XYZ file of C-alpha atoms in Angstrom:
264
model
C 4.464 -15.065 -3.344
C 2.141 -12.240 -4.247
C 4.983 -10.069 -5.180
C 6.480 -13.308 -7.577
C 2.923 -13.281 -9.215
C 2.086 -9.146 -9.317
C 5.757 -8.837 -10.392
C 5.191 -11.441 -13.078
C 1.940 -10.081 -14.585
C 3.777 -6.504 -14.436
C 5.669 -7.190 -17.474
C 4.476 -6.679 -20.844
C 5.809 -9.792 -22.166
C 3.403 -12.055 -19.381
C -0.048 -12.957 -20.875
C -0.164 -15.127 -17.569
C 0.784 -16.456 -14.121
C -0.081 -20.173 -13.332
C -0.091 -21.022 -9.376
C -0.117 -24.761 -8.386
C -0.892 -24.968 -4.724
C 0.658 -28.245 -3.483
C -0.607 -30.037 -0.426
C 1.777 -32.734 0.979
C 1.144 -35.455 3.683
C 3.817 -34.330 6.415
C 5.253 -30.722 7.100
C 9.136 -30.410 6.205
C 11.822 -28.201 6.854
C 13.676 -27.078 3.872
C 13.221 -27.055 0.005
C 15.876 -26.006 -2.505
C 13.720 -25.482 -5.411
C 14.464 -21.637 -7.813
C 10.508 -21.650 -8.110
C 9.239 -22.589 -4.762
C 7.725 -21.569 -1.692
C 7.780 -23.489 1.223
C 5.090 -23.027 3.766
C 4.362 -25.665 6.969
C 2.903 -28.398 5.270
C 1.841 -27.818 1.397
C 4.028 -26.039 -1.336
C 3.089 -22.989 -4.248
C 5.279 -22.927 -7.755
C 4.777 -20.045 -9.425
C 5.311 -20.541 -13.323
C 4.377 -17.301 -15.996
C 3.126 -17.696 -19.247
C 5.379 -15.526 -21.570
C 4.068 -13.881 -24.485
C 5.940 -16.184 -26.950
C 4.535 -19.332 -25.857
C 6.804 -20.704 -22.979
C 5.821 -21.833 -19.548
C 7.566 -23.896 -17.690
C 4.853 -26.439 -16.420
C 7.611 -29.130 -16.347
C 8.931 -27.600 -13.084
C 5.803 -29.077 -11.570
C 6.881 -32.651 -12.663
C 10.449 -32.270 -11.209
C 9.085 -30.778 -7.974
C 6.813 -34.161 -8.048
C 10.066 -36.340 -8.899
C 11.859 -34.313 -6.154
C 9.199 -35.436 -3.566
C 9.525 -38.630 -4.355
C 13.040 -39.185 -4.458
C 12.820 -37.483 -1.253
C 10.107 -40.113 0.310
C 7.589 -37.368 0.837
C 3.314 -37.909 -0.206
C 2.046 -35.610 -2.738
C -2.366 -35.615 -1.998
C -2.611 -34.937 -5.894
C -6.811 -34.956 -4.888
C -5.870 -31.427 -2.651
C -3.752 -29.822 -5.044
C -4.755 -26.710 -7.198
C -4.231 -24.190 -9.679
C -5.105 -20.878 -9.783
C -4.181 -19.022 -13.374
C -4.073 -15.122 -13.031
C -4.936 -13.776 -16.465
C -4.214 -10.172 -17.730
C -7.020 -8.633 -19.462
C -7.300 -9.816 -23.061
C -5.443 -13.229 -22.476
C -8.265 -16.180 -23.387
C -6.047 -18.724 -24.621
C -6.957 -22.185 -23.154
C -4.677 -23.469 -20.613
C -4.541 -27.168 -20.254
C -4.179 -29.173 -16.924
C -0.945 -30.414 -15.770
C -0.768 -33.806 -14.292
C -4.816 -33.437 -14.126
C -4.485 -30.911 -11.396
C -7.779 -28.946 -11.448
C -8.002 -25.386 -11.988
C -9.865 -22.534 -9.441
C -11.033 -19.451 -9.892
C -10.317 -18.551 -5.972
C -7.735 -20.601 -3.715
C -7.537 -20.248 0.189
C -3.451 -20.591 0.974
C -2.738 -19.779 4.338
C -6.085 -18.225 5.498
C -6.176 -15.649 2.509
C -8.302 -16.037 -0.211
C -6.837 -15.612 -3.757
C -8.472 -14.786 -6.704
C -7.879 -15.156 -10.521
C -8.925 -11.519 -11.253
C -6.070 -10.349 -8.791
C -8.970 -9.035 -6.421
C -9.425 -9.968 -2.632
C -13.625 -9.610 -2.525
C -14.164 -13.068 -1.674
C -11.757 -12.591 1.400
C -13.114 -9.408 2.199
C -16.549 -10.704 2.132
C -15.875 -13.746 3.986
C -14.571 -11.544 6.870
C -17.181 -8.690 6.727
C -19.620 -11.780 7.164
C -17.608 -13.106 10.638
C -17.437 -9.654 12.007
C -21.310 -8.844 11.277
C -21.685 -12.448 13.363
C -19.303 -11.183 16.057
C -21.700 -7.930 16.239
C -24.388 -10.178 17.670
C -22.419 -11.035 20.795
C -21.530 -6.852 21.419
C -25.367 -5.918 20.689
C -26.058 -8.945 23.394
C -23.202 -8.497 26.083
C -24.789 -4.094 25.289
C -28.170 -5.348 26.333
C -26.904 -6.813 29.095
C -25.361 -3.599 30.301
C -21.834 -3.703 29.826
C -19.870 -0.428 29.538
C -18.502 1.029 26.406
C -14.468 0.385 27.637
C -15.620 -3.455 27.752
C -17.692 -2.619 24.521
C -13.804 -1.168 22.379
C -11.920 -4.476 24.273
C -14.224 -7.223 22.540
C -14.127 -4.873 19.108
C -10.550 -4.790 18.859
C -10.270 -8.773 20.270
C -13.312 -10.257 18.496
C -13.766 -7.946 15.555
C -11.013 -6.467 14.457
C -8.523 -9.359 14.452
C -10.508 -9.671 10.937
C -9.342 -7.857 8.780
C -5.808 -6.930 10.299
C -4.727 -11.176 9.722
C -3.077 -10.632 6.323
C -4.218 -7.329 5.906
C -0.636 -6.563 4.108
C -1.917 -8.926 1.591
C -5.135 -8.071 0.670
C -4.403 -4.712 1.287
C -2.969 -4.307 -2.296
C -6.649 -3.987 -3.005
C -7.780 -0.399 -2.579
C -11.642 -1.218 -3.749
C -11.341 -3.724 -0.847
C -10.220 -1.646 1.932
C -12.961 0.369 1.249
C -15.544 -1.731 1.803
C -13.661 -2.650 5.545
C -13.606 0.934 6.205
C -17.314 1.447 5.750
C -18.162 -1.226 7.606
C -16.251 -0.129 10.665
C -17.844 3.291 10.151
C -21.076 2.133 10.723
C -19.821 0.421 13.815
C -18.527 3.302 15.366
C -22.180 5.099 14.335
C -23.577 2.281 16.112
C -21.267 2.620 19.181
C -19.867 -0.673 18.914
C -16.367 1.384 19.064
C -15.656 4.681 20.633
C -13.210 5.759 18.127
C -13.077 4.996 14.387
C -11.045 2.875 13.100
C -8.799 3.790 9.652
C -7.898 0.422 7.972
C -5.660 2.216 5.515
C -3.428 3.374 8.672
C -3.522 -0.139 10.515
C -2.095 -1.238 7.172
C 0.477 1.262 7.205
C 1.240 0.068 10.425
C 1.115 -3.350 9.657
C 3.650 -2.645 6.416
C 6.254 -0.987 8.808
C 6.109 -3.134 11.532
C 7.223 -5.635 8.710
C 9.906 -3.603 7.384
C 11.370 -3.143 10.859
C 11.494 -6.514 11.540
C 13.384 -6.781 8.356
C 16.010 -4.718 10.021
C 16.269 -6.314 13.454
C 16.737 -9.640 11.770
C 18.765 -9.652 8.652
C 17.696 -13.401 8.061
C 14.295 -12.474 7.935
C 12.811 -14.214 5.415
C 11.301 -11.355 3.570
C 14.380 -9.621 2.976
C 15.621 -10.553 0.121
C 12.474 -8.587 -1.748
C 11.985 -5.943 0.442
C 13.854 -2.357 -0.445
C 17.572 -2.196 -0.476
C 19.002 1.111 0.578
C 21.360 3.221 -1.103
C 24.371 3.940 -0.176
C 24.780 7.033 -1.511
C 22.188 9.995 -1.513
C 22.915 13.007 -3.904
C 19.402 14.123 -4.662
C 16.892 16.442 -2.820
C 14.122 14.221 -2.598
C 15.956 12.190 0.246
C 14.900 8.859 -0.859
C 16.145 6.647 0.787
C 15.646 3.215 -1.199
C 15.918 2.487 -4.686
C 12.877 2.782 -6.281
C 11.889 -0.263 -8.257
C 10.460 -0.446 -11.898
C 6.633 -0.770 -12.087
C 4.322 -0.499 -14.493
C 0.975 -1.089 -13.455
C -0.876 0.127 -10.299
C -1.750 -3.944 -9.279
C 2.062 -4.317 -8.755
C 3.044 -1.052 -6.948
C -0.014 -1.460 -4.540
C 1.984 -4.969 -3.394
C 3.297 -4.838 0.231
C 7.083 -4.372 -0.871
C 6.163 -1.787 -3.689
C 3.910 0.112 -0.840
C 7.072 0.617 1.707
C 8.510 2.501 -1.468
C 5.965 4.634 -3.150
C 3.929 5.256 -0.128
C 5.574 5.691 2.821
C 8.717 8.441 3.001
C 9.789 7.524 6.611
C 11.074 3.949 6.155
């Protein structure tokens, strides 16, 4: 989905991406829908705003019809919209079937945000870890030694920011605020070793990408990088590298596998 919306915004002719974040009454198992994606139990249609006026807003009545031809509950009072705007684009966007717009949407435990950043995530983590501090600086007090002390970090702490860390990760400005916070934890002895988020979400990226390969029918696939089947040059590249033209989109978890890393 992030990829759908980055890509979007990454062309020149996209003022706009509109997200509708539909919440349903019942999970379901399969949707055949060209701008949908299906989650357990609530739906998100991506729709851009082109530079020439057209956006596709209708798809969000037929996905509405669709429902209810297909006996399902639409809970029009949870569902959302989030518009992502590229810098310069003010034109007023109206409501479609009264669905209220956001400036940040929560879909799947990550945080979303109309600017394209991830600080209201990242600060709604930083504030659970600084909690989960309490309970080290306590269980410290109480004597425990520092091998207990790096267990709870990496089970209490940790787990985070690595949760949809390939996400959010597209963020650079974001990471960095992680990474100084688990710097001062390490000053502070709450961890033995520092931690590097930027290499847990390398690892996190590849672990991905493998899966990708152990399971064909992984549903990632079809975005991830193809590779060629032919290599003539002396770069040894190994995928085909993808057109991008802003940093926002090549910083996306697909474009990262690329550009980044030259092992995959």
């Amino acid at each position: 989905m992030q990829h759908s919306v980055y890509g979007y915004l990454d062309s020149p002719e996209c003022k706009a991406v509109r997200m509708f974040a539909m919440d349903f009454s019942k999970a379901f198992d399969s949707v055949k829908h060209p701008a949908l994606f299906k989650y357990a139990d609530d739906s998100n249609i991506v729709i851009p705003v082109w530079a020439n006026g057209e956006c596709r807003t209708d798809l969000v009545d037929l996905f509405l019809t669709w429902t209810k031809d297909n006996g399902m509950v639409c809970n029009s009072s949870k569902c959302k919209e989030l518009v992502f705007r590229k810098k310069g684009c003010n034109q007023n966007i109206e409501l479609v079937n009264n669905i209220p717009q956001c400036t940040v949407l929560p879909i799947l435990g990550i945080t979303f945000q109309s600017n394209g950043k991830y600080s209201e995530h990242v600060r709604s983590k930083l504030t659970k870890a600084n909690k989960c501090l309490y309970i080290l600086r306590s269980l410290r007090k109480e004597g425990i030694c520092q091998e207990e002390l790096d267990h709870l970090f990496k089970s209490i702490v940790l787990p985070n920011f690595t949760y949809g860390l390939s996400v959010f990760g597209a963020s650079d400005s974001d990471l960095t605020n992680i990474q100084n916070f688990l710097e001062r934890c390490f000053k502070r002895k709450y961890i033995s070793n520092i931690v590097n988020i930027r290499k847990l979400l390398e690892e996190a990226d590849k672990k991905i990408y493998r899966t990708r390969l152990d399971q064909p029918e992984y549903p990632l696939s079809k975005i991830l990088p193809k590779k060629k089947d032919q290599k003539y040059n002396l770069r040894k590249r190994n995928v085909i590298y993808p057109r991008v033209h802003s940093e926002r989109f090549k910083n996306t978890f697909v474009n990262r596998l690329v550009f980044k890393y030259s092992d995959i």
